[in-house]
Amino acid sequence: MAGEFEGKVVIVTGASRGVGLGIARRFLEAGASVASCSRKEMLPPPFADRIPGGVERAVHWVCDQRDFDQIDAFVTRVVERFGRLDVLINNAGGAPTTSTTEVSPRFHKATIENNLTGPMWFALRAHRQMVTQESGGSIVNISSQASSPAGSPTLVSYGAAKAGLNHLTKSLAKEWGPKIRVNCLSLGHVVTEMWREYIARSDPAIEHKLAAQVPLRRFAQPEEVGDACLFLCSRSGEYVNGATIAFDGGLA
Ligand SMILES: NC(=O)c1ccc[n+]([C@@H]2O[C@H](COP(=O)([O-])OP(=O)(O)OC[C@H]3O[C@@H](n4cnc5c(N)ncnc54)[C@H](OP(=O)(O)O)[C@@H]3O)[C@@H](O)[C@H]2O)c1
């Protein structure tokens, strides 16, 4: 796909670390301009200076997706800087595993807002821009295997929010076609600091056990999620719409 994304403008939310960083990297390597965000300040992505033209094509600005005004200001700033918006990767989110009754009701509310309301707001704001462009746009929501209809004990509000994100994907794809495609990746294990701390509990024995459950016998790397996003937003993925794709090595 080298060159296919030249001139395209991509937003990746939650790209100060982890999966988002891998996705941002792949789009930058494919020639796109990439605007990423997180709640904390960060210098431009660490890999940008190793990609030809990367420093000029990459920005990282603060935007908390729990606040629609911040999303509105962020997207406005991206369009002012780069002139358009072709792709939104709704990646920011996550939650620690907890005993459902031992955390406060506010924890559950905040988890649902950060994993469902925020991405929905980002999609709505991106749509407002994309619909004005002849070529429309493409949105990818990053969900989780915790959204499975089989349930997700200890990740109850997170699983419910991500299941909502899968449903939102289908609804928006049906409403916003043909100009805007909306798809979703339901991730299994992807190696990030968050994953090591909360899922593998920094314990090699747990990692070993988890890997044994995956038919491919390994975990994914953040850049591999980036590759799947590139496919969904490329010409090769043009007929894929409204899909929630398991990206889990065959685990589900
Ligand atoms: N890693 C896995 O195995 C796995 C599995 C299933 C699903 N996922 C999903 O993949 C996505 C990324 O996971 P990850 O492992 O990369 O997590 P992570 O390492 O914790 O990274 C999350 C990113 O989102 C940002 N973020 C969080 N809340 C935000 C907000 N309100 N506004 C803007 N940015 C926000 C964080 O930066 P700040 O803290 O600075 O805001 C960070 O950049 C999440 O949606 C997660 O649910 C991951």
mmCIF file of C-alpha atoms and ligand atoms in Angstrom:
data_model
loop_
_atom_site.group_PDB
_atom_site.id
_atom_site.type_symbol
_atom_site.label_atom_id
_atom_site.label_comp_id
_atom_site.label_asym_id
_atom_site.label_seq_id
_atom_site.Cartn_x
_atom_site.Cartn_y
_atom_site.Cartn_z
ATOM 1 C CA MET A 1 0.000 0.000 0.000
ATOM 2 C CA ALA A 2 3.058 2.255 -0.239
ATOM 3 C CA GLY A 3 1.969 5.656 -1.502
ATOM 4 C CA GLU A 4 -1.755 4.872 -1.413
ATOM 5 C CA PHE A 5 -2.258 7.166 1.553
ATOM 6 C CA GLU A 6 -0.199 10.088 0.254
ATOM 7 C CA GLY A 7 -2.286 13.264 0.620
ATOM 8 C CA LYS A 8 -4.718 11.523 3.002
ATOM 9 C CA VAL A 9 -5.335 12.897 6.478
ATOM 10 C CA VAL A 10 -5.819 10.485 9.355
ATOM 11 C CA ILE A 11 -6.834 10.991 12.992
ATOM 12 C CA VAL A 12 -5.736 8.328 15.484
ATOM 13 C CA THR A 13 -7.119 8.817 18.991
ATOM 14 C CA GLY A 14 -5.171 7.600 22.021
ATOM 15 C CA ALA A 15 -1.826 7.425 20.263
ATOM 16 C CA SER A 16 0.578 8.464 23.011
ATOM 17 C CA ARG A 17 1.426 4.799 23.577
ATOM 18 C CA GLY A 18 0.317 1.227 22.880
ATOM 19 C CA VAL A 19 -1.953 0.239 20.004
ATOM 20 C CA GLY A 20 -2.554 3.837 18.890
ATOM 21 C CA LEU A 21 1.160 4.444 18.466
ATOM 22 C CA GLY A 22 1.465 1.364 16.210
ATOM 23 C CA ILE A 23 -1.512 2.474 14.101
ATOM 24 C CA ALA A 24 -0.169 6.035 13.744
ATOM 25 C CA ARG A 25 3.195 4.656 12.687
ATOM 26 C CA ARG A 26 1.751 2.480 9.924
ATOM 27 C CA PHE A 27 -0.319 5.349 8.425
ATOM 28 C CA LEU A 28 2.698 7.658 8.544
ATOM 29 C CA GLU A 29 4.822 5.016 6.776
ATOM 30 C CA ALA A 30 2.047 4.672 4.146
ATOM 31 C CA GLY A 31 2.387 8.385 3.321
ATOM 32 C CA ALA A 32 -0.563 9.891 5.228
ATOM 33 C CA SER A 33 -0.553 12.972 7.433
ATOM 34 C CA VAL A 34 -1.397 11.780 10.940
ATOM 35 C CA ALA A 35 -2.956 13.835 13.734
ATOM 36 C CA SER A 36 -3.077 11.958 17.019
ATOM 37 C CA CYS A 37 -4.299 12.847 20.473
ATOM 38 C CA SER A 38 -4.334 11.847 24.127
ATOM 39 C CA ARG A 39 -5.129 13.553 27.429
ATOM 40 C CA LYS A 40 -1.478 14.198 28.216
ATOM 41 C CA GLU A 41 1.038 16.288 26.309
ATOM 42 C CA MET A 42 3.415 14.364 24.069
ATOM 43 C CA LEU A 43 6.085 15.408 21.613
ATOM 44 C CA PRO A 44 5.515 14.339 17.988
ATOM 45 C CA PRO A 45 5.539 10.506 17.653
ATOM 46 C CA PRO A 46 9.006 9.088 18.470
ATOM 47 C CA PHE A 47 9.342 7.278 15.117
ATOM 48 C CA ALA A 48 8.372 10.281 12.935
ATOM 49 C CA ASP A 49 11.963 11.433 12.333
ATOM 50 C CA ARG A 50 12.864 8.006 10.936
ATOM 51 C CA ILE A 51 10.175 8.205 8.220
ATOM 52 C CA PRO A 52 10.841 10.443 5.191
ATOM 53 C CA GLY A 53 8.701 13.595 5.662
ATOM 54 C CA GLY A 54 7.356 12.121 8.890
ATOM 55 C CA VAL A 55 8.071 15.119 11.136
ATOM 56 C CA GLU A 56 6.121 17.461 8.822
ATOM 57 C CA ARG A 57 3.193 15.024 8.484
ATOM 58 C CA ALA A 58 2.735 14.110 12.168
ATOM 59 C CA VAL A 59 1.201 16.147 14.985
ATOM 60 C CA HIS A 60 0.115 15.083 18.450
ATOM 61 C CA TRP A 61 -2.209 17.398 20.384
ATOM 62 C CA VAL A 62 -4.072 17.127 23.666
ATOM 63 C CA CYS A 63 -7.762 16.171 23.367
ATOM 64 C CA ASP A 64 -9.849 14.418 26.010
ATOM 65 C CA GLN A 65 -12.557 12.462 24.187
ATOM 66 C CA ARG A 66 -14.845 12.665 27.239
ATOM 67 C CA ASP A 67 -15.475 16.330 26.337
ATOM 68 C CA PHE A 68 -17.250 17.083 23.022
ATOM 69 C CA ASP A 69 -15.950 20.667 22.923
ATOM 70 C CA GLN A 70 -12.379 19.354 22.963
ATOM 71 C CA ILE A 71 -13.178 16.907 20.139
ATOM 72 C CA ASP A 72 -14.779 19.702 18.121
ATOM 73 C CA ALA A 73 -11.763 21.979 18.623
ATOM 74 C CA PHE A 74 -9.323 19.143 17.812
ATOM 75 C CA VAL A 75 -10.996 18.159 14.518
ATOM 76 C CA THR A 76 -11.323 21.828 13.525
ATOM 77 C CA ARG A 77 -7.605 22.296 14.179
ATOM 78 C CA VAL A 78 -6.714 19.179 12.148
ATOM 79 C CA VAL A 79 -8.752 20.391 9.160
ATOM 80 C CA GLU A 80 -7.230 23.882 9.424
ATOM 81 C CA ARG A 81 -3.733 22.379 9.468
ATOM 82 C CA PHE A 82 -4.101 19.638 6.821
ATOM 83 C CA GLY A 83 -7.137 20.772 4.806
ATOM 84 C CA ARG A 84 -9.322 17.646 5.047
ATOM 85 C CA LEU A 85 -10.048 14.450 7.004
ATOM 86 C CA ASP A 86 -10.111 11.035 5.314
ATOM 87 C CA VAL A 87 -9.782 8.533 8.142
ATOM 88 C CA LEU A 88 -10.727 8.378 11.810
ATOM 89 C CA ILE A 89 -9.312 5.564 13.950
ATOM 90 C CA ASN A 90 -11.291 5.544 17.189
ATOM 91 C CA ASN A 91 -8.659 3.826 19.334
ATOM 92 C CA ALA A 92 -8.598 5.652 22.694
ATOM 93 C CA GLY A 93 -10.153 3.679 25.525
ATOM 94 C CA GLY A 94 -9.502 0.825 27.907
ATOM 95 C CA ALA A 95 -10.234 -0.093 31.514
ATOM 96 C CA PRO A 96 -8.583 -2.147 34.254
ATOM 97 C CA THR A 97 -10.061 -5.465 35.346
ATOM 98 C CA THR A 98 -11.971 -5.046 38.626
ATOM 99 C CA SER A 99 -14.381 -6.764 40.922
ATOM 100 C CA THR A 100 -17.614 -5.263 39.579
ATOM 101 C CA THR A 101 -19.175 -4.486 42.956
ATOM 102 C CA GLU A 102 -16.026 -3.194 44.651
ATOM 103 C CA VAL A 103 -15.534 -0.167 42.412
ATOM 104 C CA SER A 104 -17.866 2.838 42.541
ATOM 105 C CA PRO A 105 -20.827 3.309 40.194
ATOM 106 C CA ARG A 106 -18.924 6.358 38.902
ATOM 107 C CA PHE A 107 -16.118 4.064 37.700
ATOM 108 C CA HIS A 108 -18.619 2.194 35.531
ATOM 109 C CA LYS A 109 -20.127 5.444 34.188
ATOM 110 C CA ALA A 110 -16.660 6.794 33.322
ATOM 111 C CA THR A 111 -15.702 3.507 31.622
ATOM 112 C CA ILE A 112 -18.798 3.569 29.434
ATOM 113 C CA GLU A 113 -18.248 7.235 28.550
ATOM 114 C CA ASN A 114 -14.624 6.672 27.583
ATOM 115 C CA ASN A 115 -15.246 3.526 25.532
ATOM 116 C CA LEU A 116 -18.569 4.322 23.886
ATOM 117 C CA THR A 117 -19.715 7.948 24.214
ATOM 118 C CA GLY A 118 -16.300 9.445 23.349
ATOM 119 C CA PRO A 119 -15.802 7.358 20.173
ATOM 120 C CA MET A 120 -19.407 8.100 19.127
ATOM 121 C CA TRP A 121 -18.794 11.846 19.568
ATOM 122 C CA PHE A 122 -15.549 11.581 17.567
ATOM 123 C CA ALA A 123 -17.389 9.736 14.772
ATOM 124 C CA LEU A 124 -20.150 12.361 14.702
ATOM 125 C CA ARG A 125 -17.641 15.218 14.454
ATOM 126 C CA ALA A 126 -15.585 13.404 11.797
ATOM 127 C CA HIS A 127 -18.751 12.724 9.790
ATOM 128 C CA ARG A 128 -19.530 16.460 9.724
ATOM 129 C CA GLN A 129 -16.231 17.019 7.873
ATOM 130 C CA MET A 130 -16.122 13.853 5.745
ATOM 131 C CA VAL A 131 -19.604 14.338 4.330
ATOM 132 C CA THR A 132 -18.495 17.668 2.766
ATOM 133 C CA GLN A 133 -15.711 15.896 0.817
ATOM 134 C CA GLU A 134 -16.315 14.267 -2.551
ATOM 135 C CA SER A 135 -14.391 11.145 -1.506
ATOM 136 C CA GLY A 136 -16.134 10.841 1.881
ATOM 137 C CA GLY A 137 -14.147 8.976 4.484
ATOM 138 C CA SER A 138 -13.543 5.843 6.498
ATOM 139 C CA ILE A 139 -13.884 5.194 10.232
ATOM 140 C CA VAL A 140 -12.462 2.265 12.200
ATOM 141 C CA ASN A 141 -13.544 1.651 15.794
ATOM 142 C CA ILE A 142 -11.218 -0.317 18.056
ATOM 143 C CA SER A 143 -13.206 -2.794 20.120
ATOM 144 C CA SER A 144 -12.263 -5.777 22.251
ATOM 145 C CA GLN A 145 -12.925 -9.485 22.653
ATOM 146 C CA ALA A 146 -14.510 -8.367 25.962
ATOM 147 C CA SER A 147 -17.494 -7.305 23.804
ATOM 148 C CA SER A 148 -18.304 -10.974 23.140
ATOM 149 C CA PRO A 149 -21.940 -12.053 23.708
ATOM 150 C CA ALA A 150 -20.386 -14.700 25.995
ATOM 151 C CA GLY A 151 -19.865 -11.906 28.581
ATOM 152 C CA SER A 152 -16.777 -10.450 30.239
ATOM 153 C CA PRO A 153 -16.635 -10.916 34.018
ATOM 154 C CA THR A 154 -14.321 -8.360 35.760
ATOM 155 C CA LEU A 155 -14.621 -6.167 32.659
ATOM 156 C CA VAL A 156 -18.374 -5.689 32.893
ATOM 157 C CA SER A 157 -18.888 -2.013 31.996
ATOM 158 C CA TYR A 158 -15.943 -2.095 29.558
ATOM 159 C CA GLY A 159 -17.373 -5.166 27.780
ATOM 160 C CA ALA A 160 -20.819 -3.569 27.607
ATOM 161 C CA ALA A 161 -19.367 -0.343 26.186
ATOM 162 C CA LYS A 162 -17.346 -2.212 23.551
ATOM 163 C CA ALA A 163 -20.401 -4.315 22.602
ATOM 164 C CA GLY A 164 -22.172 -0.969 22.138
ATOM 165 C CA LEU A 165 -19.304 0.156 19.906
ATOM 166 C CA ASN A 166 -19.761 -2.923 17.690
ATOM 167 C CA HIS A 167 -23.476 -2.138 17.407
ATOM 168 C CA LEU A 168 -22.787 1.544 16.738
ATOM 169 C CA THR A 169 -20.448 0.494 13.911
ATOM 170 C CA LYS A 170 -23.227 -1.345 12.088
ATOM 171 C CA SER A 171 -25.805 1.410 12.642
ATOM 172 C CA LEU A 172 -23.519 4.198 11.416
ATOM 173 C CA ALA A 173 -22.393 2.148 8.405
ATOM 174 C CA LYS A 174 -26.038 1.737 7.395
ATOM 175 C CA GLU A 175 -26.857 5.412 7.942
ATOM 176 C CA TRP A 176 -23.725 6.972 6.471
ATOM 177 C CA GLY A 177 -23.099 4.844 3.351
ATOM 178 C CA PRO A 178 -22.188 5.172 0.555
ATOM 179 C CA LYS A 179 -19.955 8.160 1.352
ATOM 180 C CA ILE A 180 -18.588 7.031 4.669
ATOM 181 C CA ARG A 181 -17.636 3.480 5.613
ATOM 182 C CA VAL A 182 -17.551 2.401 9.261
ATOM 183 C CA ASN A 183 -15.850 -0.781 10.472
ATOM 184 C CA CYS A 184 -14.580 -2.221 13.715
ATOM 185 C CA LEU A 185 -11.687 -4.406 14.893
ATOM 186 C CA SER A 186 -12.357 -6.526 17.952
ATOM 187 C CA LEU A 187 -8.909 -7.042 19.464
ATOM 188 C CA GLY A 188 -7.653 -10.055 21.350
ATOM 189 C CA HIS A 189 -4.272 -9.784 23.070
ATOM 190 C CA VAL A 190 -2.054 -6.974 21.797
ATOM 191 C CA VAL A 191 1.209 -6.409 23.637
ATOM 192 C CA THR A 192 1.103 -2.965 25.271
ATOM 193 C CA GLU A 193 2.058 -1.638 28.714
ATOM 194 C CA MET A 194 -1.647 -1.584 29.632
ATOM 195 C CA TRP A 195 -2.020 -5.226 28.548
ATOM 196 C CA ARG A 196 1.090 -6.334 30.456
ATOM 197 C CA GLU A 197 -0.072 -4.616 33.649
ATOM 198 C CA TYR A 198 -3.783 -5.500 33.709
ATOM 199 C CA ILE A 199 -4.104 -8.684 31.666
ATOM 200 C CA ALA A 200 -0.753 -10.495 31.949
ATOM 201 C CA ARG A 201 -0.173 -8.960 35.407
ATOM 202 C CA SER A 202 3.542 -8.673 34.604
ATOM 203 C CA ASP A 203 3.780 -12.438 35.168
ATOM 204 C CA PRO A 204 5.577 -14.567 32.514
ATOM 205 C CA ALA A 205 3.622 -17.650 33.676
ATOM 206 C CA ILE A 206 0.292 -15.883 32.934
ATOM 207 C CA GLU A 207 1.649 -14.714 29.562
ATOM 208 C CA HIS A 208 2.619 -18.295 28.724
ATOM 209 C CA LYS A 209 -0.850 -19.580 29.664
ATOM 210 C CA LEU A 210 -2.598 -16.870 27.639
ATOM 211 C CA ALA A 211 -0.424 -17.540 24.570
ATOM 212 C CA ALA A 212 -1.279 -21.244 24.755
ATOM 213 C CA GLN A 213 -4.994 -20.356 24.404
ATOM 214 C CA VAL A 214 -4.413 -18.495 21.109
ATOM 215 C CA PRO A 215 -4.468 -20.788 18.039
ATOM 216 C CA LEU A 216 -1.589 -18.761 16.565
ATOM 217 C CA ARG A 217 0.308 -19.232 19.902
ATOM 218 C CA ARG A 218 1.386 -15.604 20.086
ATOM 219 C CA PHE A 219 0.095 -12.112 20.823
ATOM 220 C CA ALA A 220 -0.282 -9.301 18.281
ATOM 221 C CA GLN A 221 1.962 -6.249 18.084
ATOM 222 C CA PRO A 222 0.442 -2.727 17.837
ATOM 223 C CA GLU A 223 1.768 -2.295 14.266
ATOM 224 C CA GLU A 224 -0.213 -5.359 13.160
ATOM 225 C CA VAL A 225 -3.408 -3.597 14.250
ATOM 226 C CA GLY A 226 -2.133 -0.694 12.132
ATOM 227 C CA ASP A 227 -1.816 -3.028 9.127
ATOM 228 C CA ALA A 228 -5.448 -4.161 9.564
ATOM 229 C CA CYS A 229 -6.585 -0.517 9.776
ATOM 230 C CA LEU A 230 -4.639 0.278 6.581
ATOM 231 C CA PHE A 231 -6.446 -2.550 4.784
ATOM 232 C CA LEU A 232 -9.897 -1.421 5.986
ATOM 233 C CA CYS A 233 -9.251 2.174 4.862
ATOM 234 C CA SER A 234 -7.557 1.273 1.561
ATOM 235 C CA ARG A 235 -8.935 0.567 -1.926
ATOM 236 C CA SER A 236 -8.542 -3.173 -1.178
ATOM 237 C CA GLY A 237 -11.014 -2.834 1.694
ATOM 238 C CA GLU A 238 -13.535 -0.699 -0.173
ATOM 239 C CA TYR A 239 -16.384 -3.224 -0.049
ATOM 240 C CA VAL A 240 -15.998 -3.945 3.669
ATOM 241 C CA ASN A 241 -18.579 -1.921 5.589
ATOM 242 C CA GLY A 242 -20.374 -2.287 8.925
ATOM 243 C CA ALA A 243 -18.138 -5.221 9.873
ATOM 244 C CA THR A 244 -16.777 -6.083 13.294
ATOM 245 C CA ILE A 245 -13.751 -8.253 12.560
ATOM 246 C CA ALA A 246 -12.156 -10.463 15.219
ATOM 247 C CA PHE A 247 -8.461 -9.532 15.327
ATOM 248 C CA ASP A 248 -7.401 -12.129 17.856
ATOM 249 C CA GLY A 249 -5.337 -14.901 16.258
ATOM 250 C CA GLY A 250 -8.400 -17.169 16.245
ATOM 251 C CA LEU A 251 -9.087 -16.883 19.990
ATOM 252 C CA ALA A 252 -12.836 -16.123 19.896
HETATM 253 N N1 LIG B 1 -3.902 -4.120 24.296
HETATM 254 C C1 LIG B 1 -4.832 -5.042 24.186
HETATM 255 O O1 LIG B 1 -4.568 -6.236 24.337
HETATM 256 C C2 LIG B 1 -6.247 -4.647 23.842
HETATM 257 C C3 LIG B 1 -7.209 -5.663 23.764
HETATM 258 C C4 LIG B 1 -8.518 -5.324 23.420
HETATM 259 C C5 LIG B 1 -8.846 -4.011 23.128
HETATM 260 N N2 LIG B 1 -7.890 -3.034 23.234
HETATM 261 C C6 LIG B 1 -8.312 -1.662 22.948
HETATM 262 O O2 LIG B 1 -7.306 -1.015 22.185
HETATM 263 C C7 LIG B 1 -7.260 0.377 22.503
HETATM 264 C C8 LIG B 1 -5.853 0.761 22.907
HETATM 265 O O3 LIG B 1 -5.416 -0.080 23.975
HETATM 266 P P1 LIG B 1 -3.920 0.000 24.541
HETATM 267 O O4 LIG B 1 -3.573 -1.341 25.030
HETATM 268 O O5 LIG B 1 -3.028 0.668 23.556
HETATM 269 O O6 LIG B 1 -4.148 0.967 25.808
HETATM 270 P P2 LIG B 1 -3.188 2.057 26.474
HETATM 271 O O7 LIG B 1 -1.759 1.638 26.328
HETATM 272 O O8 LIG B 1 -3.726 2.307 27.839
HETATM 273 O O9 LIG B 1 -3.376 3.354 25.561
HETATM 274 C C9 LIG B 1 -4.585 4.070 25.583
HETATM 275 C C10 LIG B 1 -4.384 5.370 24.864
HETATM 276 O O10 LIG B 1 -5.617 6.100 24.895
HETATM 277 C C11 LIG B 1 -5.383 7.391 25.478
HETATM 278 N N3 LIG B 1 -6.617 7.790 26.132
HETATM 279 C C12 LIG B 1 -7.276 7.153 27.130
HETATM 280 N N4 LIG B 1 -8.381 7.827 27.462
HETATM 281 C C13 LIG B 1 -8.441 8.914 26.650
HETATM 282 C C14 LIG B 1 -9.330 10.024 26.519
HETATM 283 N N5 LIG B 1 -10.386 10.165 27.333
HETATM 284 N N6 LIG B 1 -9.097 10.946 25.568
HETATM 285 C C15 LIG B 1 -8.018 10.839 24.757
HETATM 286 N N7 LIG B 1 -7.114 9.850 24.858
HETATM 287 C C16 LIG B 1 -7.326 8.896 25.803
HETATM 288 C C17 LIG B 1 -4.158 7.194 26.390
HETATM 289 O O11 LIG B 1 -3.406 8.375 26.635
HETATM 290 P P3 LIG B 1 -3.690 9.339 27.908
HETATM 291 O O12 LIG B 1 -3.769 8.444 29.096
HETATM 292 O O13 LIG B 1 -2.568 10.317 27.916
HETATM 293 O O14 LIG B 1 -4.998 10.014 27.593
HETATM 294 C C18 LIG B 1 -3.326 6.259 25.502
HETATM 295 O O15 LIG B 1 -2.670 7.005 24.495
HETATM 296 C C19 LIG B 1 -8.308 0.597 23.599
HETATM 297 O O16 LIG B 1 -9.513 1.038 23.041
HETATM 298 C C20 LIG B 1 -8.480 -0.799 24.193
HETATM 299 O O17 LIG B 1 -9.750 -0.979 24.775
HETATM 300 C C21 LIG B 1 -6.620 -3.325 23.581
#
